[in-house]
């Protein structure tokens, strides 16, 4: 296994990897000099291509890679949320490198009290979706892959967060929906069918009063990673999509459960969820991807052991991707290596302790019985 260097805790940099692992994107630069950067992850070595425009990007802008190499950018412009595709062109001056082309995709209005964020990359690699969360309802917009600008594909009652794809076509989307109940708000993961006008069906409901969130799903094995307070406190658990078996909350995850977020599952383990490698980012504050990285944890549902590692030097966004061969790739950027991938295998879990049956002792010799207590006959 490649060694992992532990470093002091640092703030994370948003870094998004395409669903097929071909490209990635982030906002590079510092302060007010931000620009999109595309990483190509296929081939023997990764390499980065900057995509700057005439003006620097706002630090709150979001970027998302598509499978064709273009990068979607979401900007807040005046009273609207604008979306565009960026790509390198060959029109640069000699020695200046490629220029950046931009294709405007349209915008959606910026309503007061409504927060708009990009959803994770679509499994088909071509579409892109955004979540607009209001006080009482949530709207799912398709912002790329449609011919006439952003298109509303679902409207859901309640305040939704998260976003996990449940299939390979970009049809079924899992969201964590918060609704007001008699004892306060309750969050449950639901499945939204984007091809049936946003039809909503229950996905997780461990108890009526518990908050059950879906963190990650793998379409090959059906493995689901969840966080729920059904056991009495927020715990990490796992289940299988479509299975009647209950969700399990391994004791080995309890130590990291309050501060860990799973970010990658090993693909290709068809119908074998217990054998999937799972990578978890461990945060200091336990606030998901907005906090500071404290370390990395590796785990398999079949094991009763969590491997704790230090955060890799320059690790970007607390993200990464498993290969089908079981190798985990983590993106990093340091002054010496501005574009790199750290590869590692999950360590072999220690064998369970061997239970030894006690060795039977020879029978104790009979104690002489006093003559007056000896049985007659």
PDB file of C-alpha atoms in Angstrom, residues 32-196:
ATOM      1  CA  UNK A  32     -10.208  36.852  -5.729  1.00  0.00           C
ATOM      2  CA  UNK A  33      -8.123  35.209  -8.450  1.00  0.00           C
ATOM      3  CA  UNK A  34     -10.236  32.069  -8.902  1.00  0.00           C
ATOM      4  CA  UNK A  35     -10.567  30.153 -12.156  1.00  0.00           C
ATOM      5  CA  UNK A  36     -12.010  26.757 -13.155  1.00  0.00           C
ATOM      6  CA  UNK A  37      -9.561  23.930 -13.649  1.00  0.00           C
ATOM      7  CA  UNK A  38     -10.256  20.619 -15.382  1.00  0.00           C
ATOM      8  CA  UNK A  39      -8.358  17.466 -14.516  1.00  0.00           C
ATOM      9  CA  UNK A  40      -8.023  14.556 -16.941  1.00  0.00           C
ATOM     10  CA  UNK A  41      -7.851  11.362 -14.906  1.00  0.00           C
ATOM     11  CA  UNK A  42      -7.514   8.778 -17.662  1.00  0.00           C
ATOM     12  CA  UNK A  43      -4.100   7.773 -18.930  1.00  0.00           C
ATOM     13  CA  UNK A  44      -0.861   7.008 -17.118  1.00  0.00           C
ATOM     14  CA  UNK A  45      -0.679  10.351 -15.302  1.00  0.00           C
ATOM     15  CA  UNK A  46      -3.347  12.971 -14.489  1.00  0.00           C
ATOM     16  CA  UNK A  47      -2.956  16.468 -15.879  1.00  0.00           C
ATOM     17  CA  UNK A  48      -4.776  19.762 -15.332  1.00  0.00           C
ATOM     18  CA  UNK A  49      -5.974  22.357 -17.842  1.00  0.00           C
ATOM     19  CA  UNK A  50      -6.850  25.843 -16.519  1.00  0.00           C
ATOM     20  CA  UNK A  51     -10.030  27.387 -17.935  1.00  0.00           C
ATOM     21  CA  UNK A  52      -9.772  31.102 -17.080  1.00  0.00           C
ATOM     22  CA  UNK A  53     -11.955  33.786 -18.626  1.00  0.00           C
ATOM     23  CA  UNK A  54     -11.526  37.554 -18.834  1.00  0.00           C
ATOM     24  CA  UNK A  55     -12.686  38.000 -15.239  1.00  0.00           C
ATOM     25  CA  UNK A  56     -11.956  35.828 -12.198  1.00  0.00           C
ATOM     26  CA  UNK A  57     -14.720  33.677 -10.794  1.00  0.00           C
ATOM     27  CA  UNK A  58     -16.469  34.268  -7.511  1.00  0.00           C
ATOM     28  CA  UNK A  59     -15.375  31.853  -4.795  1.00  0.00           C
ATOM     29  CA  UNK A  60     -19.024  30.767  -4.342  1.00  0.00           C
ATOM     30  CA  UNK A  61     -19.293  29.545  -7.954  1.00  0.00           C
ATOM     31  CA  UNK A  62     -19.661  25.791  -8.472  1.00  0.00           C
ATOM     32  CA  UNK A  63     -18.097  23.604 -11.165  1.00  0.00           C
ATOM     33  CA  UNK A  64     -18.984  20.121 -12.349  1.00  0.00           C
ATOM     34  CA  UNK A  65     -17.250  17.970 -15.018  1.00  0.00           C
ATOM     35  CA  UNK A  66     -19.078  16.233 -17.858  1.00  0.00           C
ATOM     36  CA  UNK A  67     -17.974  13.023 -19.558  1.00  0.00           C
ATOM     37  CA  UNK A  68     -17.119  14.865 -22.807  1.00  0.00           C
ATOM     38  CA  UNK A  69     -14.501  17.019 -21.070  1.00  0.00           C
ATOM     39  CA  UNK A  70     -16.530  20.203 -20.742  1.00  0.00           C
ATOM     40  CA  UNK A  71     -17.013  21.827 -17.336  1.00  0.00           C
ATOM     41  CA  UNK A  72     -20.335  23.195 -16.151  1.00  0.00           C
ATOM     42  CA  UNK A  73     -20.148  26.341 -14.054  1.00  0.00           C
ATOM     43  CA  UNK A  74     -22.902  27.770 -11.845  1.00  0.00           C
ATOM     44  CA  UNK A  75     -22.670  31.484 -11.043  1.00  0.00           C
ATOM     45  CA  UNK A  76     -24.865  33.872  -9.120  1.00  0.00           C
ATOM     46  CA  UNK A  77     -25.358  36.837 -11.464  1.00  0.00           C
ATOM     47  CA  UNK A  78     -27.527  39.692 -10.182  1.00  0.00           C
ATOM     48  CA  UNK A  79     -31.017  38.230  -9.629  1.00  0.00           C
ATOM     49  CA  UNK A  80     -30.474  34.898 -11.330  1.00  0.00           C
ATOM     50  CA  UNK A  81     -28.449  31.719 -11.268  1.00  0.00           C
ATOM     51  CA  UNK A  82     -26.600  31.381 -14.563  1.00  0.00           C
ATOM     52  CA  UNK A  83     -25.144  28.199 -16.040  1.00  0.00           C
ATOM     53  CA  UNK A  84     -22.534  27.772 -18.771  1.00  0.00           C
ATOM     54  CA  UNK A  85     -20.208  25.147 -20.242  1.00  0.00           C
ATOM     55  CA  UNK A  86     -16.474  25.839 -20.379  1.00  0.00           C
ATOM     56  CA  UNK A  87     -13.971  24.047 -22.600  1.00  0.00           C
ATOM     57  CA  UNK A  88     -10.417  24.591 -23.900  1.00  0.00           C
ATOM     58  CA  UNK A  89     -10.014  25.834 -27.473  1.00  0.00           C
ATOM     59  CA  UNK A  90      -7.003  25.944 -29.756  1.00  0.00           C
ATOM     60  CA  UNK A  91      -7.130  29.684 -30.357  1.00  0.00           C
ATOM     61  CA  UNK A  92      -4.450  30.806 -27.922  1.00  0.00           C
ATOM     62  CA  UNK A  93      -1.412  32.822 -28.895  1.00  0.00           C
ATOM     63  CA  UNK A  94       1.887  31.070 -29.476  1.00  0.00           C
ATOM     64  CA  UNK A  95       3.236  29.839 -26.159  1.00  0.00           C
ATOM     65  CA  UNK A  96       0.167  31.082 -24.272  1.00  0.00           C
ATOM     66  CA  UNK A  97      -1.702  27.758 -24.233  1.00  0.00           C
ATOM     67  CA  UNK A  98      -5.338  27.177 -25.170  1.00  0.00           C
ATOM     68  CA  UNK A  99      -8.054  29.714 -24.585  1.00  0.00           C
ATOM     69  CA  UNK A 100     -11.357  29.028 -22.870  1.00  0.00           C
ATOM     70  CA  UNK A 101     -14.591  28.698 -24.815  1.00  0.00           C
ATOM     71  CA  UNK A 102     -17.920  29.358 -23.121  1.00  0.00           C
ATOM     72  CA  UNK A 103     -21.406  28.173 -24.064  1.00  0.00           C
ATOM     73  CA  UNK A 104     -24.228  29.887 -22.180  1.00  0.00           C
ATOM     74  CA  UNK A 105     -27.008  27.515 -21.072  1.00  0.00           C
ATOM     75  CA  UNK A 106     -29.454  29.996 -19.580  1.00  0.00           C
ATOM     76  CA  UNK A 107     -30.484  30.823 -16.039  1.00  0.00           C
ATOM     77  CA  UNK A 108     -33.111  30.337 -13.364  1.00  0.00           C
ATOM     78  CA  UNK A 109     -34.437  33.180 -11.199  1.00  0.00           C
ATOM     79  CA  UNK A 110     -32.896  33.809  -7.791  1.00  0.00           C
ATOM     80  CA  UNK A 111     -35.858  33.881  -5.402  1.00  0.00           C
ATOM     81  CA  UNK A 112     -35.499  35.197  -1.879  1.00  0.00           C
ATOM     82  CA  UNK A 113     -34.812  32.455   0.642  1.00  0.00           C
ATOM     83  CA  UNK A 114     -34.138  29.843  -2.049  1.00  0.00           C
ATOM     84  CA  UNK A 115     -30.717  28.179  -2.090  1.00  0.00           C
ATOM     85  CA  UNK A 116     -29.503  26.726  -5.395  1.00  0.00           C
ATOM     86  CA  UNK A 117     -26.715  24.127  -5.541  1.00  0.00           C
ATOM     87  CA  UNK A 118     -25.499  21.632  -8.118  1.00  0.00           C
ATOM     88  CA  UNK A 119     -26.313  17.978  -7.594  1.00  0.00           C
ATOM     89  CA  UNK A 120     -23.595  15.304  -7.967  1.00  0.00           C
ATOM     90  CA  UNK A 121     -22.636  14.417 -11.557  1.00  0.00           C
ATOM     91  CA  UNK A 122     -25.312  12.482 -13.399  1.00  0.00           C
ATOM     92  CA  UNK A 123     -24.458   8.810 -14.054  1.00  0.00           C
ATOM     93  CA  UNK A 124     -24.976   9.241 -17.814  1.00  0.00           C
ATOM     94  CA  UNK A 125     -22.162  11.822 -17.892  1.00  0.00           C
ATOM     95  CA  UNK A 126     -24.047  14.322 -20.068  1.00  0.00           C
ATOM     96  CA  UNK A 127     -26.860  15.819 -18.006  1.00  0.00           C
ATOM     97  CA  UNK A 128     -26.445  18.103 -15.012  1.00  0.00           C
ATOM     98  CA  UNK A 129     -28.974  18.998 -12.350  1.00  0.00           C
ATOM     99  CA  UNK A 130     -29.427  21.659  -9.679  1.00  0.00           C
ATOM    100  CA  UNK A 131     -31.435  21.695  -6.459  1.00  0.00           C
ATOM    101  CA  UNK A 132     -33.399  24.819  -5.503  1.00  0.00           C
ATOM    102  CA  UNK A 133     -34.462  24.574  -1.845  1.00  0.00           C
ATOM    103  CA  UNK A 134     -37.118  26.886  -0.454  1.00  0.00           C
ATOM    104  CA  UNK A 135     -38.904  27.152   2.884  1.00  0.00           C
ATOM    105  CA  UNK A 136     -41.673  24.679   2.009  1.00  0.00           C
ATOM    106  CA  UNK A 137     -40.720  23.006  -1.283  1.00  0.00           C
ATOM    107  CA  UNK A 138     -37.763  21.933  -3.401  1.00  0.00           C
ATOM    108  CA  UNK A 139     -37.335  22.065  -7.168  1.00  0.00           C
ATOM    109  CA  UNK A 140     -35.012  19.911  -9.259  1.00  0.00           C
ATOM    110  CA  UNK A 141     -33.776  21.664 -12.417  1.00  0.00           C
ATOM    111  CA  UNK A 142     -31.983  20.033 -15.322  1.00  0.00           C
ATOM    112  CA  UNK A 143     -29.452  22.658 -16.369  1.00  0.00           C
ATOM    113  CA  UNK A 144     -27.397  20.745 -18.975  1.00  0.00           C
ATOM    114  CA  UNK A 145     -28.441  18.152 -21.534  1.00  0.00           C
ATOM    115  CA  UNK A 146     -31.694  19.903 -22.446  1.00  0.00           C
ATOM    116  CA  UNK A 147     -32.181  21.865 -25.702  1.00  0.00           C
ATOM    117  CA  UNK A 148     -33.875  25.054 -24.500  1.00  0.00           C
ATOM    118  CA  UNK A 149     -32.205  26.092 -21.278  1.00  0.00           C
ATOM    119  CA  UNK A 150     -32.828  24.973 -17.692  1.00  0.00           C
ATOM    120  CA  UNK A 151     -35.902  22.788 -17.353  1.00  0.00           C
ATOM    121  CA  UNK A 152     -37.833  22.032 -14.179  1.00  0.00           C
ATOM    122  CA  UNK A 153     -38.126  18.250 -13.846  1.00  0.00           C
ATOM    123  CA  UNK A 154     -39.482  17.819 -10.322  1.00  0.00           C
ATOM    124  CA  UNK A 155     -41.126  19.767  -7.518  1.00  0.00           C
ATOM    125  CA  UNK A 156     -41.110  18.131  -4.088  1.00  0.00           C
ATOM    126  CA  UNK A 157     -42.944  19.152  -0.951  1.00  0.00           C
ATOM    127  CA  UNK A 158     -40.487  19.785   1.882  1.00  0.00           C
ATOM    128  CA  UNK A 159     -36.916  20.977   2.257  1.00  0.00           C
ATOM    129  CA  UNK A 160     -34.514  18.614   0.507  1.00  0.00           C
ATOM    130  CA  UNK A 161     -30.780  18.155   0.790  1.00  0.00           C
ATOM    131  CA  UNK A 162     -28.167  15.611  -0.203  1.00  0.00           C
ATOM    132  CA  UNK A 163     -28.528  13.973  -3.589  1.00  0.00           C
ATOM    133  CA  UNK A 164     -27.551  10.375  -4.440  1.00  0.00           C
ATOM    134  CA  UNK A 165     -28.146   8.642  -7.785  1.00  0.00           C
ATOM    135  CA  UNK A 166     -29.761   5.210  -7.571  1.00  0.00           C
ATOM    136  CA  UNK A 167     -29.346   4.025 -11.174  1.00  0.00           C
ATOM    137  CA  UNK A 168     -27.017   4.401 -14.162  1.00  0.00           C
ATOM    138  CA  UNK A 169     -29.380   6.425 -16.354  1.00  0.00           C
ATOM    139  CA  UNK A 170     -29.913   9.507 -14.214  1.00  0.00           C
ATOM    140  CA  UNK A 171     -33.579   8.736 -13.642  1.00  0.00           C
ATOM    141  CA  UNK A 172     -33.824   7.858  -9.936  1.00  0.00           C
ATOM    142  CA  UNK A 173     -32.509  10.432  -7.494  1.00  0.00           C
ATOM    143  CA  UNK A 174     -32.479  10.015  -3.722  1.00  0.00           C
ATOM    144  CA  UNK A 175     -32.952  13.146  -1.608  1.00  0.00           C
ATOM    145  CA  UNK A 176     -33.137  13.720   2.144  1.00  0.00           C
ATOM    146  CA  UNK A 177     -36.503  15.414   2.652  1.00  0.00           C
ATOM    147  CA  UNK A 178     -37.281  17.358   5.811  1.00  0.00           C
ATOM    148  CA  UNK A 179     -40.937  17.757   6.781  1.00  0.00           C
ATOM    149  CA  UNK A 180     -42.445  19.393   9.851  1.00  0.00           C
ATOM    150  CA  UNK A 181     -43.989  16.880  12.248  1.00  0.00           C
ATOM    151  CA  UNK A 182     -45.905  17.158  15.524  1.00  0.00           C
ATOM    152  CA  UNK A 183     -42.651  16.915  17.514  1.00  0.00           C
ATOM    153  CA  UNK A 184     -40.515  18.981  15.161  1.00  0.00           C
ATOM    154  CA  UNK A 185     -38.948  18.480  11.736  1.00  0.00           C
ATOM    155  CA  UNK A 186     -38.095  14.931  10.642  1.00  0.00           C
ATOM    156  CA  UNK A 187     -35.803  13.980   7.741  1.00  0.00           C
ATOM    157  CA  UNK A 188     -36.351  10.874   5.619  1.00  0.00           C
ATOM    158  CA  UNK A 189     -34.610   9.789   2.421  1.00  0.00           C
ATOM    159  CA  UNK A 190     -36.991   9.535  -0.532  1.00  0.00           C
ATOM    160  CA  UNK A 191     -36.588   8.403  -4.142  1.00  0.00           C
ATOM    161  CA  UNK A 192     -37.585  10.836  -6.895  1.00  0.00           C
ATOM    162  CA  UNK A 193     -38.374   9.573 -10.410  1.00  0.00           C
ATOM    163  CA  UNK A 194     -37.269  12.392 -12.716  1.00  0.00           C
ATOM    164  CA  UNK A 195     -38.968  10.811 -15.741  1.00  0.00           C
ATOM    165  CA  UNK A 196     -42.370  10.622 -14.079  1.00  0.00           C
TER     166      UNK A 196
END
